[in-house]
PDB file of C-alpha atoms and ligand atoms in Angstrom:
ATOM      1  CA  UNK A   1      -6.165   0.153  18.236  1.00  0.00           C
ATOM      2  CA  UNK A   2      -3.960  -3.071  16.606  1.00  0.00           C
ATOM      3  CA  UNK A   3      -6.189  -4.490  14.227  1.00  0.00           C
ATOM      4  CA  UNK A   4      -6.284  -8.462  13.057  1.00  0.00           C
ATOM      5  CA  UNK A   5      -5.320  -8.821  10.025  1.00  0.00           C
ATOM      6  CA  UNK A   6      -6.213 -10.784   7.069  1.00  0.00           C
ATOM      7  CA  UNK A   7      -5.112 -13.082   4.949  1.00  0.00           C
ATOM      8  CA  UNK A   8      -4.802 -14.973   2.210  1.00  0.00           C
ATOM      9  CA  UNK A   9      -6.886 -17.058   0.710  1.00  0.00           C
ATOM     10  CA  UNK A  10      -9.810 -14.381   2.189  1.00  0.00           C
ATOM     11  CA  UNK A  11     -12.060 -12.918  -0.084  1.00  0.00           C
ATOM     12  CA  UNK A  12     -10.990  -9.004   0.966  1.00  0.00           C
ATOM     13  CA  UNK A  13      -8.410  -8.974  -0.649  1.00  0.00           C
ATOM     14  CA  UNK A  14      -9.955  -9.566  -3.944  1.00  0.00           C
ATOM     15  CA  UNK A  15     -12.667  -6.334  -3.826  1.00  0.00           C
ATOM     16  CA  UNK A  16     -12.527  -3.320  -5.624  1.00  0.00           C
ATOM     17  CA  UNK A  17     -12.090  -1.077  -2.581  1.00  0.00           C
ATOM     18  CA  UNK A  18     -14.413   1.562  -2.977  1.00  0.00           C
ATOM     19  CA  UNK A  19     -13.871   5.771  -2.416  1.00  0.00           C
ATOM     20  CA  UNK A  20     -12.776   6.967   0.900  1.00  0.00           C
ATOM     21  CA  UNK A  21     -15.782   9.605   1.133  1.00  0.00           C
ATOM     22  CA  UNK A  22     -15.847  11.238   4.936  1.00  0.00           C
ATOM     23  CA  UNK A  23     -11.785  11.683   5.741  1.00  0.00           C
ATOM     24  CA  UNK A  24     -12.861  12.526   9.005  1.00  0.00           C
ATOM     25  CA  UNK A  25     -14.209   9.249   9.917  1.00  0.00           C
ATOM     26  CA  UNK A  26     -11.695   7.307   8.696  1.00  0.00           C
ATOM     27  CA  UNK A  27      -9.286   9.322   9.800  1.00  0.00           C
ATOM     28  CA  UNK A  28      -9.985   6.803  13.456  1.00  0.00           C
ATOM     29  CA  UNK A  29      -9.721   4.046  10.892  1.00  0.00           C
ATOM     30  CA  UNK A  30      -5.870   5.106   9.051  1.00  0.00           C
ATOM     31  CA  UNK A  31      -4.243   5.559  12.672  1.00  0.00           C
ATOM     32  CA  UNK A  32      -5.098   2.427  13.292  1.00  0.00           C
ATOM     33  CA  UNK A  33      -4.000   0.930  10.925  1.00  0.00           C
ATOM     34  CA  UNK A  34      -0.449   2.437  11.322  1.00  0.00           C
ATOM     35  CA  UNK A  35      -0.656   1.188  14.323  1.00  0.00           C
ATOM     36  CA  UNK A  36      -1.451  -1.896  13.163  1.00  0.00           C
ATOM     37  CA  UNK A  37       1.371  -1.312  10.074  1.00  0.00           C
ATOM     38  CA  UNK A  38       4.150  -0.926  12.779  1.00  0.00           C
ATOM     39  CA  UNK A  39       3.181  -2.929  15.013  1.00  0.00           C
ATOM     40  CA  UNK A  40       3.700  -6.353  12.118  1.00  0.00           C
ATOM     41  CA  UNK A  41       6.901  -4.768  11.897  1.00  0.00           C
ATOM     42  CA  UNK A  42       5.214  -4.326   8.059  1.00  0.00           C
ATOM     43  CA  UNK A  43       6.520  -1.406   5.314  1.00  0.00           C
ATOM     44  CA  UNK A  44       2.754  -1.148   3.944  1.00  0.00           C
ATOM     45  CA  UNK A  45      -0.788  -1.115   5.073  1.00  0.00           C
ATOM     46  CA  UNK A  46      -3.774  -1.193   2.463  1.00  0.00           C
ATOM     47  CA  UNK A  47      -7.470  -1.151   4.359  1.00  0.00           C
ATOM     48  CA  UNK A  48      -9.154  -4.354   3.354  1.00  0.00           C
ATOM     49  CA  UNK A  49      -6.062  -6.245   4.765  1.00  0.00           C
ATOM     50  CA  UNK A  50      -7.809  -4.920   7.367  1.00  0.00           C
ATOM     51  CA  UNK A  51     -11.192  -5.970   6.167  1.00  0.00           C
ATOM     52  CA  UNK A  52     -12.177  -2.420   4.950  1.00  0.00           C
ATOM     53  CA  UNK A  53     -12.461  -2.089   1.133  1.00  0.00           C
ATOM     54  CA  UNK A  54     -11.728   1.407   1.378  1.00  0.00           C
ATOM     55  CA  UNK A  55      -9.255   3.786  -1.007  1.00  0.00           C
ATOM     56  CA  UNK A  56      -7.172   4.132   1.331  1.00  0.00           C
ATOM     57  CA  UNK A  57      -3.639   2.343   2.776  1.00  0.00           C
ATOM     58  CA  UNK A  58      -0.789   3.596   5.170  1.00  0.00           C
ATOM     59  CA  UNK A  59       3.254   3.226   4.582  1.00  0.00           C
ATOM     60  CA  UNK A  60       6.186   4.466   6.486  1.00  0.00           C
ATOM     61  CA  UNK A  61       9.434   2.945   4.651  1.00  0.00           C
ATOM     62  CA  UNK A  62      12.115   3.541   6.021  1.00  0.00           C
ATOM     63  CA  UNK A  63      10.977   3.230   9.465  1.00  0.00           C
ATOM     64  CA  UNK A  64      13.221   0.527  10.635  1.00  0.00           C
ATOM     65  CA  UNK A  65      16.452   3.029   9.716  1.00  0.00           C
ATOM     66  CA  UNK A  66      15.988   5.280  12.028  1.00  0.00           C
ATOM     67  CA  UNK A  67      12.945   7.808  12.746  1.00  0.00           C
ATOM     68  CA  UNK A  68       9.166   7.277  11.420  1.00  0.00           C
ATOM     69  CA  UNK A  69       7.578   9.130   8.738  1.00  0.00           C
ATOM     70  CA  UNK A  70       4.346   7.834   8.467  1.00  0.00           C
ATOM     71  CA  UNK A  71       2.160   8.611   4.903  1.00  0.00           C
ATOM     72  CA  UNK A  72      -1.366   7.759   4.904  1.00  0.00           C
ATOM     73  CA  UNK A  73      -3.430   7.715   1.060  1.00  0.00           C
ATOM     74  CA  UNK A  74      -6.227   8.708   0.055  1.00  0.00           C
ATOM     75  CA  UNK A  75      -7.964   7.667  -3.147  1.00  0.00           C
ATOM     76  CA  UNK A  76      -4.779   7.550  -4.475  1.00  0.00           C
ATOM     77  CA  UNK A  77      -4.384   8.313  -7.949  1.00  0.00           C
ATOM     78  CA  UNK A  78      -1.072   7.535 -10.196  1.00  0.00           C
ATOM     79  CA  UNK A  79      -0.923  10.115 -12.294  1.00  0.00           C
ATOM     80  CA  UNK A  80       2.439   8.786 -14.101  1.00  0.00           C
ATOM     81  CA  UNK A  81       4.166   6.304 -14.903  1.00  0.00           C
ATOM     82  CA  UNK A  82       7.609   6.137 -16.139  1.00  0.00           C
ATOM     83  CA  UNK A  83       9.228   3.750 -18.486  1.00  0.00           C
ATOM     84  CA  UNK A  84      12.089   2.368 -16.869  1.00  0.00           C
ATOM     85  CA  UNK A  85      11.183  -0.235 -14.450  1.00  0.00           C
ATOM     86  CA  UNK A  86      12.506  -2.002 -12.249  1.00  0.00           C
ATOM     87  CA  UNK A  87      12.138  -5.568  -9.606  1.00  0.00           C
ATOM     88  CA  UNK A  88      12.535  -6.307  -5.990  1.00  0.00           C
ATOM     89  CA  UNK A  89      11.294  -8.319  -3.842  1.00  0.00           C
ATOM     90  CA  UNK A  90       8.110  -7.897  -1.856  1.00  0.00           C
ATOM     91  CA  UNK A  91       6.368  -8.877   0.888  1.00  0.00           C
ATOM     92  CA  UNK A  92       2.845  -8.449   1.853  1.00  0.00           C
ATOM     93  CA  UNK A  93       1.129  -8.847   5.722  1.00  0.00           C
ATOM     94  CA  UNK A  94      -1.354 -10.911   4.205  1.00  0.00           C
ATOM     95  CA  UNK A  95       1.039 -13.672   2.874  1.00  0.00           C
ATOM     96  CA  UNK A  96       3.098 -14.943   5.031  1.00  0.00           C
ATOM     97  CA  UNK A  97       6.718 -15.837   4.254  1.00  0.00           C
ATOM     98  CA  UNK A  98       6.193 -15.361   0.538  1.00  0.00           C
ATOM     99  CA  UNK A  99       8.455 -13.006  -0.990  1.00  0.00           C
ATOM    100  CA  UNK A 100       8.208 -12.685  -4.676  1.00  0.00           C
ATOM    101  CA  UNK A 101       9.878 -10.538  -6.912  1.00  0.00           C
ATOM    102  CA  UNK A 102       7.708  -8.402  -9.046  1.00  0.00           C
ATOM    103  CA  UNK A 103       9.188  -6.430 -12.138  1.00  0.00           C
ATOM    104  CA  UNK A 104       7.209  -2.231 -11.517  1.00  0.00           C
ATOM    105  CA  UNK A 105       7.682   1.798 -13.053  1.00  0.00           C
ATOM    106  CA  UNK A 106      10.679   2.428 -11.238  1.00  0.00           C
ATOM    107  CA  UNK A 107       9.186   6.119 -11.113  1.00  0.00           C
ATOM    108  CA  UNK A 108       5.758   6.997 -10.505  1.00  0.00           C
ATOM    109  CA  UNK A 109       3.259  10.370 -10.147  1.00  0.00           C
ATOM    110  CA  UNK A 110       0.633   9.991  -6.866  1.00  0.00           C
ATOM    111  CA  UNK A 111      -1.912  12.370  -6.133  1.00  0.00           C
ATOM    112  CA  UNK A 112      -3.593  11.164  -2.939  1.00  0.00           C
ATOM    113  CA  UNK A 113      -6.093  13.258  -0.191  1.00  0.00           C
ATOM    114  CA  UNK A 114      -4.031  13.038   3.013  1.00  0.00           C
ATOM    115  CA  UNK A 115      -5.588  12.319   6.508  1.00  0.00           C
ATOM    116  CA  UNK A 116      -6.988  15.832   7.132  1.00  0.00           C
ATOM    117  CA  UNK A 117      -8.722  16.116   4.001  1.00  0.00           C
ATOM    118  CA  UNK A 118      -6.011  17.920   1.889  1.00  0.00           C
ATOM    119  CA  UNK A 119      -5.449  17.098  -1.661  1.00  0.00           C
ATOM    120  CA  UNK A 120      -1.649  15.798  -1.879  1.00  0.00           C
ATOM    121  CA  UNK A 121       0.720  14.808  -4.854  1.00  0.00           C
ATOM    122  CA  UNK A 122       4.017  13.732  -4.687  1.00  0.00           C
ATOM    123  CA  UNK A 123       6.331  11.755  -6.746  1.00  0.00           C
ATOM    124  CA  UNK A 124       8.949   8.492  -5.549  1.00  0.00           C
ATOM    125  CA  UNK A 125      11.236   6.102  -6.057  1.00  0.00           C
ATOM    126  CA  UNK A 126      12.486   3.378  -5.541  1.00  0.00           C
ATOM    127  CA  UNK A 127      11.512   1.584  -3.210  1.00  0.00           C
ATOM    128  CA  UNK A 128       8.519   3.787  -2.120  1.00  0.00           C
ATOM    129  CA  UNK A 129       7.517   4.378  -5.481  1.00  0.00           C
ATOM    130  CA  UNK A 130       7.786  -0.440  -5.261  1.00  0.00           C
ATOM    131  CA  UNK A 131       5.481  -0.291  -2.145  1.00  0.00           C
ATOM    132  CA  UNK A 132       2.738   2.991  -3.652  1.00  0.00           C
ATOM    133  CA  UNK A 133       1.444   0.035  -6.513  1.00  0.00           C
ATOM    134  CA  UNK A 134       1.572  -2.301  -4.958  1.00  0.00           C
ATOM    135  CA  UNK A 135      -0.883  -0.585  -1.973  1.00  0.00           C
ATOM    136  CA  UNK A 136      -2.709   0.636  -5.014  1.00  0.00           C
ATOM    137  CA  UNK A 137      -3.058  -3.347  -6.076  1.00  0.00           C
ATOM    138  CA  UNK A 138      -4.622  -3.833  -2.965  1.00  0.00           C
ATOM    139  CA  UNK A 139      -7.721  -1.126  -3.410  1.00  0.00           C
ATOM    140  CA  UNK A 140      -7.917  -2.738  -6.593  1.00  0.00           C
ATOM    141  CA  UNK A 141      -8.075  -6.964  -5.549  1.00  0.00           C
ATOM    142  CA  UNK A 142      -4.608  -7.725  -6.696  1.00  0.00           C
ATOM    143  CA  UNK A 143      -1.831  -9.294  -4.541  1.00  0.00           C
ATOM    144  CA  UNK A 144       2.197 -10.118  -5.226  1.00  0.00           C
ATOM    145  CA  UNK A 145       1.292 -13.697  -6.435  1.00  0.00           C
ATOM    146  CA  UNK A 146      -0.439 -11.813  -9.383  1.00  0.00           C
ATOM    147  CA  UNK A 147       2.950 -10.822 -10.705  1.00  0.00           C
ATOM    148  CA  UNK A 148       4.702 -13.134  -9.699  1.00  0.00           C
ATOM    149  CA  UNK A 149       7.483 -14.607 -12.459  1.00  0.00           C
ATOM    150  CA  UNK A 150       6.151 -17.883 -14.119  1.00  0.00           C
ATOM    151  CA  UNK A 151       9.145 -20.145 -14.006  1.00  0.00           C
TER     152      UNK A 151
HETATM  153 ZN1  LIG B   1       0.556  -6.630   0.583  1.00  0.00          ZN
END
């Protein structure tokens, strides 16, 4: 099901989201968020962007290059960040036509719960690392606008 996407300056985008407690009950929302993300031609979508204040996001950074490889992260935690930084232009489905250059750690290690309630852990770099940090920012009410480098 395609869900309506919330746009800046909606207050839902500025809240601290609550942990997911019932994974089974939340898996349907995650599936709808993936439908919504692909439909909007995005690479990541966080629950507050569809008005749900839960620590959950979906992503698929490479689907535009070929097959879909969806990832659902509930209650994600960044365990470590590289000292090396990486700067890239990021867009956001909640902030239309306003890409922002953002500098973030180049590599991160993340722990999360997937849609089958399995606890997972992984290391990410490149576009994936930037996408995960962008989406976790959403769960803390942070937007790319807050990272905008002042001239
Ligand atoms: Zn975003």
